[in-house]
Amino acid sequence: MSVVTLTLDGRPVSAREGATLLEVCQESGVALPTLCHLDGLSDVGACRLCLVEVAGQRKLAAACVTQAQEGMEITTGSERLVRYRRQIVELLFAERNHVCAVCVANGHCDLQRLAASLGIDHVRYAYQHPALRLDASHPRFVADHDRCVLCTRCVRVCDEIEGAHTWDVAGRAAGCQVVTDLAAPWGESASCTGCGKCVQVCPTGALFEKEQAAGGMLSKHRDFLTYLKNAREKKEWLR
């Protein structure tokens, strides 16, 4: 296995060739915030929270989709990066209706946890308060688009792990939403298997089980992703 050597926050580290900068940071004990990344799913660089500075490059690089290269000099926690991350999280809160006190994921929400870690106690931008529908047509689950941050974890887990491809992304800019079966109500989706994987990987309260009160969605179980991926790669079910 080929190895590359780079500098991470001023210290030399080595990584396997082809590893992303996010993987290098994780293996080196450097925590980077992210909402769209989840071990076991492909990376798309949607949330832009894992941005890092690469010496010699003017643009910031999303660590989850940037491969480590020999001689790279990476900075992960500069004042500029912290400022950008706070700005991204504040814009996510302003874009839709994230009212934590009445959310089923209150206390177990990745976005809420991230905001707390960045010291965000208010939002400097005007709230958009879009009129988004709540889809409770599924017999077991609810989709609350007011809570969605468009990380596309649900889209990827449905496609890559369950193989159903029920979820997709429709629209552009402020009108962008995740949809089921070409924007049909979730409960009328012919492709949905009802497995609930999308609910388990959702970082907020956008997808949740029915009959949950505020704060009712406890910590989600995501270990199944790496378990399923490893088992498939090793063909454990064919033995």
Short mmCIF file of C-alpha atoms in Angstrom, two decimals:
data_model
loop_
_atom_site.label_atom_id
_atom_site.label_comp_id
_atom_site.label_asym_id
_atom_site.label_seq_id
_atom_site.Cartn_x
_atom_site.Cartn_y
_atom_site.Cartn_z
CA MET A 1 0.00 0.00 0.00
CA SER A 2 1.40 3.37 -1.05
CA VAL A 3 1.69 6.03 1.62
CA VAL A 4 1.71 9.83 1.34
CA THR A 5 3.15 12.24 3.86
CA LEU A 6 1.58 15.60 4.58
CA THR A 7 1.48 18.25 7.28
CA LEU A 8 -1.64 18.52 9.44
CA ASP A 9 -1.88 21.54 11.70
CA GLY A 10 1.88 21.84 11.74
CA ARG A 11 2.74 18.21 12.43
CA PRO A 12 3.77 15.55 9.91
CA VAL A 13 1.35 12.67 9.35
CA SER A 14 1.19 9.82 6.89
CA ALA A 15 -1.85 8.39 5.13
CA ARG A 16 -2.63 5.69 2.62
CA GLU A 17 -2.78 6.85 -0.96
CA GLY A 18 -6.36 7.74 -1.92
CA ALA A 19 -7.47 8.60 1.61
CA THR A 20 -9.53 11.76 1.99
CA LEU A 21 -8.39 14.60 4.20
CA LEU A 22 -11.33 13.83 6.50
CA GLU A 23 -10.07 10.28 6.94
CA VAL A 24 -6.56 11.58 7.63
CA CYS A 25 -7.94 13.93 10.28
CA GLN A 26 -10.01 11.18 11.91
CA GLU A 27 -7.05 8.79 11.98
CA SER A 28 -4.87 11.55 13.47
CA GLY A 29 -7.35 12.45 16.19
CA VAL A 30 -8.34 15.80 14.68
CA ALA A 31 -12.10 16.36 14.93
CA LEU A 32 -13.77 18.05 11.98
CA PRO A 33 -17.47 18.99 12.07
CA THR A 34 -19.74 17.48 9.44
CA LEU A 35 -23.43 16.86 8.86
CA CYS A 36 -23.47 15.09 5.50
CA HIS A 37 -20.66 12.60 6.15
CA LEU A 38 -21.47 9.26 7.76
CA ASP A 39 -19.18 6.25 7.86
CA GLY A 40 -20.53 3.63 5.46
CA LEU A 41 -21.96 6.10 2.93
CA SER A 42 -20.31 7.82 -0.02
CA ASP A 43 -19.25 11.44 0.46
CA VAL A 44 -20.76 14.32 -1.49
CA GLY A 45 -19.40 17.46 0.23
CA ALA A 46 -22.88 18.87 0.75
CA CYS A 47 -22.70 20.62 4.12
CA ARG A 48 -19.26 22.25 3.64
CA LEU A 49 -18.61 22.13 7.37
CA CYS A 50 -15.42 20.10 7.04
CA LEU A 51 -13.71 22.85 5.03
CA VAL A 52 -9.95 23.07 5.56
CA GLU A 53 -7.20 25.35 4.34
CA VAL A 54 -4.64 23.88 1.95
CA ALA A 55 -1.40 25.86 1.67
CA GLY A 56 -1.01 27.39 -1.79
CA GLN A 57 -4.73 27.22 -2.60
CA ARG A 58 -7.02 30.24 -2.34
CA LYS A 59 -10.21 28.20 -2.10
CA LEU A 60 -11.11 26.19 0.95
CA ALA A 61 -11.34 22.44 0.40
CA ALA A 62 -14.08 20.12 1.66
CA ALA A 63 -12.05 17.50 3.55
CA CYS A 64 -14.53 14.67 2.90
CA VAL A 65 -14.10 14.82 -0.90
CA THR A 66 -10.45 15.96 -1.16
CA GLN A 67 -7.78 13.30 -1.43
CA ALA A 68 -4.59 13.61 0.56
CA GLN A 69 -1.61 14.43 -1.64
CA GLU A 70 2.09 14.16 -0.97
CA GLY A 71 3.44 17.35 0.62
CA MET A 72 0.07 18.96 1.38
CA GLU A 73 -0.02 21.43 4.27
CA ILE A 74 -3.44 21.39 5.92
CA THR A 75 -4.91 23.74 8.52
CA THR A 76 -8.17 22.67 10.20
CA GLY A 77 -8.94 25.20 12.92
CA SER A 78 -7.96 28.72 11.84
CA GLU A 79 -10.03 31.76 12.81
CA ARG A 80 -11.24 31.98 9.21
CA LEU A 81 -12.49 28.39 9.24
CA VAL A 82 -14.27 28.76 12.57
CA ARG A 83 -15.95 31.90 11.26
CA TYR A 84 -17.14 30.10 8.12
CA ARG A 85 -18.47 27.13 10.08
CA ARG A 86 -20.45 29.38 12.39
CA GLN A 87 -21.84 31.18 9.38
CA ILE A 88 -22.92 27.91 7.72
CA VAL A 89 -24.66 26.64 10.85
CA GLU A 90 -26.43 29.96 11.41
CA LEU A 91 -27.65 29.96 7.81
CA LEU A 92 -28.98 26.42 8.24
CA PHE A 93 -31.00 27.56 11.25
CA ALA A 94 -32.27 30.64 9.39
CA GLU A 95 -33.16 28.76 6.20
CA ARG A 96 -35.96 26.65 7.70
CA ASN A 97 -37.81 26.26 10.98
CA HIS A 98 -35.47 24.65 13.46
CA VAL A 99 -37.25 25.24 16.74
CA CYS A 100 -35.40 22.86 19.05
CA ALA A 101 -37.83 23.12 21.98
CA VAL A 102 -40.63 21.40 20.05
CA CYS A 103 -38.51 19.09 17.87
CA VAL A 104 -38.60 15.31 18.33
CA ALA A 105 -34.80 15.26 18.06
CA ASN A 106 -34.22 17.85 20.79
CA GLY A 107 -31.22 16.68 22.81
CA HIS A 108 -30.21 14.12 20.18
CA CYS A 109 -29.75 16.33 17.12
CA ASP A 110 -26.43 16.60 15.25
CA LEU A 111 -27.18 20.17 14.16
CA GLN A 112 -28.06 21.22 17.70
CA ARG A 113 -24.91 19.56 19.05
CA LEU A 114 -22.77 21.24 16.39
CA ALA A 115 -24.24 24.68 17.16
CA ALA A 116 -23.47 24.20 20.84
CA SER A 117 -19.88 23.15 20.08
CA LEU A 118 -19.39 26.35 18.03
CA GLY A 119 -20.86 28.51 20.79
CA ILE A 120 -23.83 29.63 18.70
CA ASP A 121 -26.57 31.08 20.92
CA HIS A 122 -28.28 33.30 18.34
CA VAL A 123 -28.60 33.69 14.58
CA ARG A 124 -27.53 36.90 12.83
CA TYR A 125 -29.56 36.30 9.68
CA ALA A 126 -33.24 36.84 8.94
CA TYR A 127 -35.31 33.70 9.37
CA GLN A 128 -36.92 32.60 6.12
CA HIS A 129 -39.81 30.62 7.65
CA PRO A 130 -40.70 28.81 4.41
CA ALA A 131 -44.13 27.20 4.13
CA LEU A 132 -43.15 23.55 3.88
CA ARG A 133 -45.50 20.63 4.17
CA LEU A 134 -45.23 17.87 6.75
CA ASP A 135 -45.66 14.44 5.18
CA ALA A 136 -47.28 12.04 7.65
CA SER A 137 -48.74 9.75 4.97
CA HIS A 138 -46.38 6.87 5.78
CA PRO A 139 -47.85 4.39 8.31
CA ARG A 140 -44.70 4.45 10.49
CA PHE A 141 -42.67 7.56 9.73
CA VAL A 142 -43.00 11.32 9.23
CA ALA A 143 -41.01 13.67 6.99
CA ASP A 144 -40.80 17.21 8.40
CA HIS A 145 -39.11 19.31 5.73
CA ASP A 146 -38.84 22.23 8.14
CA ARG A 147 -36.06 20.29 9.92
CA CYS A 148 -34.20 19.12 6.83
CA VAL A 149 -30.65 20.42 6.18
CA LEU A 150 -30.35 18.70 2.76
CA CYS A 151 -27.42 16.56 3.84
CA THR A 152 -28.80 13.78 1.55
CA ARG A 153 -27.92 11.02 4.00
CA CYS A 154 -31.43 9.61 3.45
CA VAL A 155 -30.95 9.66 -0.32
CA ARG A 156 -27.62 7.85 -0.14
CA VAL A 157 -28.56 5.23 2.45
CA CYS A 158 -31.72 4.37 0.52
CA ASP A 159 -29.75 4.01 -2.70
CA GLU A 160 -26.41 2.58 -1.54
CA ILE A 161 -27.44 0.39 1.40
CA GLU A 162 -31.13 -0.49 0.96
CA GLY A 163 -31.02 -0.39 -2.86
CA ALA A 164 -34.51 1.08 -3.12
CA HIS A 165 -33.70 4.66 -4.25
CA THR A 166 -36.98 5.94 -2.86
CA TRP A 167 -35.46 9.27 -1.81
CA ASP A 168 -34.07 11.85 -4.19
CA VAL A 169 -33.47 15.60 -4.39
CA ALA A 170 -35.79 17.89 -6.36
CA GLY A 171 -35.79 21.63 -7.03
CA ARG A 172 -33.05 24.21 -6.79
CA ALA A 173 -31.78 26.84 -4.36
CA ALA A 174 -34.37 27.71 -1.67
CA GLY A 175 -36.91 25.39 -3.32
CA CYS A 176 -34.69 22.32 -3.02
CA GLN A 177 -36.18 19.38 -1.08
CA VAL A 178 -35.74 15.68 -0.62
CA VAL A 179 -38.67 13.79 -2.14
CA THR A 180 -39.93 10.24 -2.39
CA ASP A 181 -40.79 8.62 -5.72
CA LEU A 182 -40.89 11.75 -7.89
CA ALA A 183 -42.54 13.86 -5.16
CA ALA A 184 -45.35 11.41 -4.38
CA PRO A 185 -46.49 11.31 -0.73
CA TRP A 186 -44.20 9.01 1.25
CA GLY A 187 -47.07 6.75 2.16
CA GLU A 188 -47.88 6.19 -1.51
CA SER A 189 -44.31 5.33 -2.46
CA ALA A 190 -44.19 2.02 -4.29
CA SER A 191 -40.42 1.66 -3.83
CA CYS A 192 -40.19 2.32 -0.05
CA THR A 193 -39.54 -0.89 1.87
CA GLY A 194 -40.31 0.70 5.25
CA CYS A 195 -36.87 -0.32 6.56
CA GLY A 196 -36.35 2.96 8.44
CA LYS A 197 -32.68 3.35 7.51
CA CYS A 198 -33.34 6.92 6.34
CA VAL A 199 -34.79 7.75 9.75
CA GLN A 200 -31.77 6.31 11.56
CA VAL A 201 -29.21 8.32 9.54
CA CYS A 202 -31.08 11.65 9.57
CA PRO A 203 -28.93 14.14 11.57
CA THR A 204 -31.94 16.23 12.68
CA GLY A 205 -35.64 15.69 13.35
CA ALA A 206 -36.55 15.83 9.66
CA LEU A 207 -37.35 12.11 9.50
CA PHE A 208 -38.78 10.47 12.59
CA GLU A 209 -40.97 7.70 13.87
CA LYS A 210 -44.62 8.47 14.50
CA GLU A 211 -46.06 9.07 17.98
CA GLN A 212 -42.94 10.87 19.23
CA ALA A 213 -43.15 13.90 21.50
CA ALA A 214 -40.58 16.70 21.67
CA GLY A 215 -37.22 15.14 22.47
CA GLY A 216 -38.72 11.68 21.99
CA MET A 217 -36.33 10.47 19.30
CA LEU A 218 -33.47 9.02 21.30
CA SER A 219 -29.95 8.54 19.98
CA LYS A 220 -30.02 6.81 16.63
CA HIS A 221 -28.35 3.54 15.75
CA ARG A 222 -25.91 3.98 12.89
CA ASP A 223 -23.49 1.13 13.43
CA PHE A 224 -25.54 -0.96 11.01
CA LEU A 225 -24.03 0.98 8.11
CA THR A 226 -20.47 -0.18 8.57
CA TYR A 227 -21.72 -3.64 9.56
CA LEU A 228 -23.72 -4.05 6.36
CA LYS A 229 -20.99 -2.56 4.18
CA ASN A 230 -18.26 -4.79 5.63
CA ALA A 231 -20.46 -7.88 5.43
CA ARG A 232 -21.26 -7.24 1.78
CA GLU A 233 -17.63 -6.62 0.87
CA LYS A 234 -16.63 -9.87 2.57
CA LYS A 235 -19.67 -11.68 1.07
CA GLU A 236 -20.49 -13.08 4.49
CA TRP A 237 -24.05 -13.96 3.45
CA LEU A 238 -22.84 -16.13 0.57
CA ARG A 239 -20.94 -18.59 2.74
#
